[in-house]
Coordinates of C-alpha atoms and ligand atoms in Angstrom, one line a residue:
X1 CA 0.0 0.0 0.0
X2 CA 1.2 3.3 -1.1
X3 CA 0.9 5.1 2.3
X4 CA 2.9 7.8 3.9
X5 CA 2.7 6.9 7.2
X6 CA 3.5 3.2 6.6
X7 CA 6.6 4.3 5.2
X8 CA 7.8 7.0 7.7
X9 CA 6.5 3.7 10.3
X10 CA 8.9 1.4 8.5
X11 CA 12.0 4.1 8.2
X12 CA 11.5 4.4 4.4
X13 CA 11.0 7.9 4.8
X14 CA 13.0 9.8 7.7
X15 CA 10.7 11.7 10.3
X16 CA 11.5 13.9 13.5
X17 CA 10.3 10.7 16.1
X18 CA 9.7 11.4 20.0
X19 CA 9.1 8.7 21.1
X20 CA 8.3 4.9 19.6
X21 CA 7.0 1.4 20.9
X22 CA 5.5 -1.6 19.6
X23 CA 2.0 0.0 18.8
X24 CA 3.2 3.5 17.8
X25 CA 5.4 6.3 16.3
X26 CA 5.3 9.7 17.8
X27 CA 6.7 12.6 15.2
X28 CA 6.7 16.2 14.6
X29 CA 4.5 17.3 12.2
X30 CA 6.5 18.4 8.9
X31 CA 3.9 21.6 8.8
X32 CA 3.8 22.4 12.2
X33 CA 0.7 24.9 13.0
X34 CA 1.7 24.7 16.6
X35 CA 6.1 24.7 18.4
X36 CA 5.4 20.8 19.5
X37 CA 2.5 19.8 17.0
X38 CA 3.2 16.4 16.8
X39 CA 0.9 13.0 15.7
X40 CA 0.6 9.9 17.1
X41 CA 0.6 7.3 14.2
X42 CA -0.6 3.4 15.3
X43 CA 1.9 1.6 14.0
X44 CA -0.8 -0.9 11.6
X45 CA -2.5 0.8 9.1
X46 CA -5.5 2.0 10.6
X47 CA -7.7 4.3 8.3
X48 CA -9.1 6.6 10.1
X49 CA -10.9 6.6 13.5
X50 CA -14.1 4.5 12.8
X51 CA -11.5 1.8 12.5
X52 CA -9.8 1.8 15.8
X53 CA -10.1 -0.6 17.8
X54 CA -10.0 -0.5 21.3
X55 CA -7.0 -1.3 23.0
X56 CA -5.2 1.0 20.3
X57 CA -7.2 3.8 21.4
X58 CA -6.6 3.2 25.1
X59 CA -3.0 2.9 24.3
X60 CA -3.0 6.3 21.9
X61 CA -4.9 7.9 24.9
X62 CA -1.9 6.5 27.4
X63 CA 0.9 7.7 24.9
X64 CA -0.8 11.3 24.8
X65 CA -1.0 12.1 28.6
X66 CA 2.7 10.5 28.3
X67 CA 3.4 13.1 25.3
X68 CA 1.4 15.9 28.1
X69 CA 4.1 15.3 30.9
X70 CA 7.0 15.6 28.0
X71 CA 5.7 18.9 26.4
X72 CA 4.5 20.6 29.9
X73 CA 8.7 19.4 31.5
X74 CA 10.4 20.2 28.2
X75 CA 8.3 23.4 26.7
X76 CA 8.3 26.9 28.0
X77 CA 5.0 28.9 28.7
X78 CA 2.2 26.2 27.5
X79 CA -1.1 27.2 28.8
X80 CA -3.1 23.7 27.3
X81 CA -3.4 21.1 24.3
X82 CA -5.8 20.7 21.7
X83 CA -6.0 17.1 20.7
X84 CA -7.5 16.2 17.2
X85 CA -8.5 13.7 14.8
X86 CA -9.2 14.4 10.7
X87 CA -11.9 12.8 9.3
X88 CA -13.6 12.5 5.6
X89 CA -12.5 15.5 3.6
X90 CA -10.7 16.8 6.4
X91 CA -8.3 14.2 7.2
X92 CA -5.4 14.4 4.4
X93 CA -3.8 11.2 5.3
X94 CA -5.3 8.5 5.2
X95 CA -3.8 6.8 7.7
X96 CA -5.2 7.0 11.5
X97 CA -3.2 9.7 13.6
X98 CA -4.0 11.5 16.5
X99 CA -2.4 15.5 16.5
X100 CA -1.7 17.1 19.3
X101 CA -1.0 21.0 19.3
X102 CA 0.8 22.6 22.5
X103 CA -0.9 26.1 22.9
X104 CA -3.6 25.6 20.0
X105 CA -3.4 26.5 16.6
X106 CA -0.9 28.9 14.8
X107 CA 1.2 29.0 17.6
X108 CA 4.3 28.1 15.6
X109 CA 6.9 30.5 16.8
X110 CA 10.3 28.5 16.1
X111 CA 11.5 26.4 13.5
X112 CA 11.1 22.5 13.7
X113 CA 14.8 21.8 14.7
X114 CA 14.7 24.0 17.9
X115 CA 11.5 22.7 19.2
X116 CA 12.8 19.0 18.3
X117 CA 15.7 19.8 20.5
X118 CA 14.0 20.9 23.2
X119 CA 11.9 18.4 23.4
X120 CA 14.6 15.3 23.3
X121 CA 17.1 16.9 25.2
Ligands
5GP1 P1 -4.6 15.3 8.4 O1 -4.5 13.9 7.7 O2 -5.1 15.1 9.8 O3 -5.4 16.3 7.7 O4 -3.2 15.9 8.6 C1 -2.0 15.2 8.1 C2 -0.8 15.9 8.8 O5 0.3 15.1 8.4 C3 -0.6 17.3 8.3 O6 -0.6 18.2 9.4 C4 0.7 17.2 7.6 O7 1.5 18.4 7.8 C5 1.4 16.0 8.2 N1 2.3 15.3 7.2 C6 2.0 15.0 5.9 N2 3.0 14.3 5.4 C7 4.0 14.2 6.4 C8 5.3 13.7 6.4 O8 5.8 13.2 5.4 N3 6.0 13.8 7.5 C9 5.5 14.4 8.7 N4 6.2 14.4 9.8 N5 4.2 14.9 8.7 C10 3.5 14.9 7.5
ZN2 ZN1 -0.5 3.4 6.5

């Protein structure tokens, strides 16, 4: 299957990872709208959110109040999170991720590289 995701999963394509188990990839978004957006991509090809099933989800849900504690220690000045799923003719790609955007949208304030090393340092 031609899928981005799949690819950036399997290293084909390099991404900017936070953090990684067996059931999913954390990585910055390449178009960050927010310094920290980053997406939390289930490591099997889900579609979208219809098809998750539910120990995925609780897992997702664990990995974000994980992702929470990492952005609130490593971040300066974040007031809250917006998390968010895409779906139908909003969601580009098609393959299940959950964003999550430190401060809310168009936040961005520093390039991608900065914000990556804050947050992994
Ligand atoms: P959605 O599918 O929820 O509309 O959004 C897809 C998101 O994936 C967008 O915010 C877009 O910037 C991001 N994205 C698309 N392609 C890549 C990629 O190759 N690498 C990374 N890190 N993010 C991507
Ligand atoms: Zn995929």
């Amino acid at each position: 299957m031609d899928c981005i995701f799949c690819k950036i999963i399997n290293n084909e394509i390099p991404s900017k990872t936070i953090y990684e188990d067996e059931i999913v990839k954390v990585i910055l978004d390449i178009n960050p709208n927010a310094d920290g957006h980053m997406l939390i991509i289930p490591k099997n090809h889900i579609d979208d959110f219809t098809k998750l099933d539910d120990n995925t989800l609780l897992h997702i849900n664990k990995i974000a109040n994980k992702m929470k504690d990492l952005i609130y220690n490593k971040l300066d000045n974040i007031k809250g999170l917006v998390l968010l799923n895409n779906y139908g003719e909003f969601q580009e790609v098609k393959h299940y991720h959950l964003h999550i955007l430190p401060n809310g949208f168009n936040t961005k304030t520093k390039e991608i590289d900065e914000i990556y090393n804050e947050l992994i340092s």
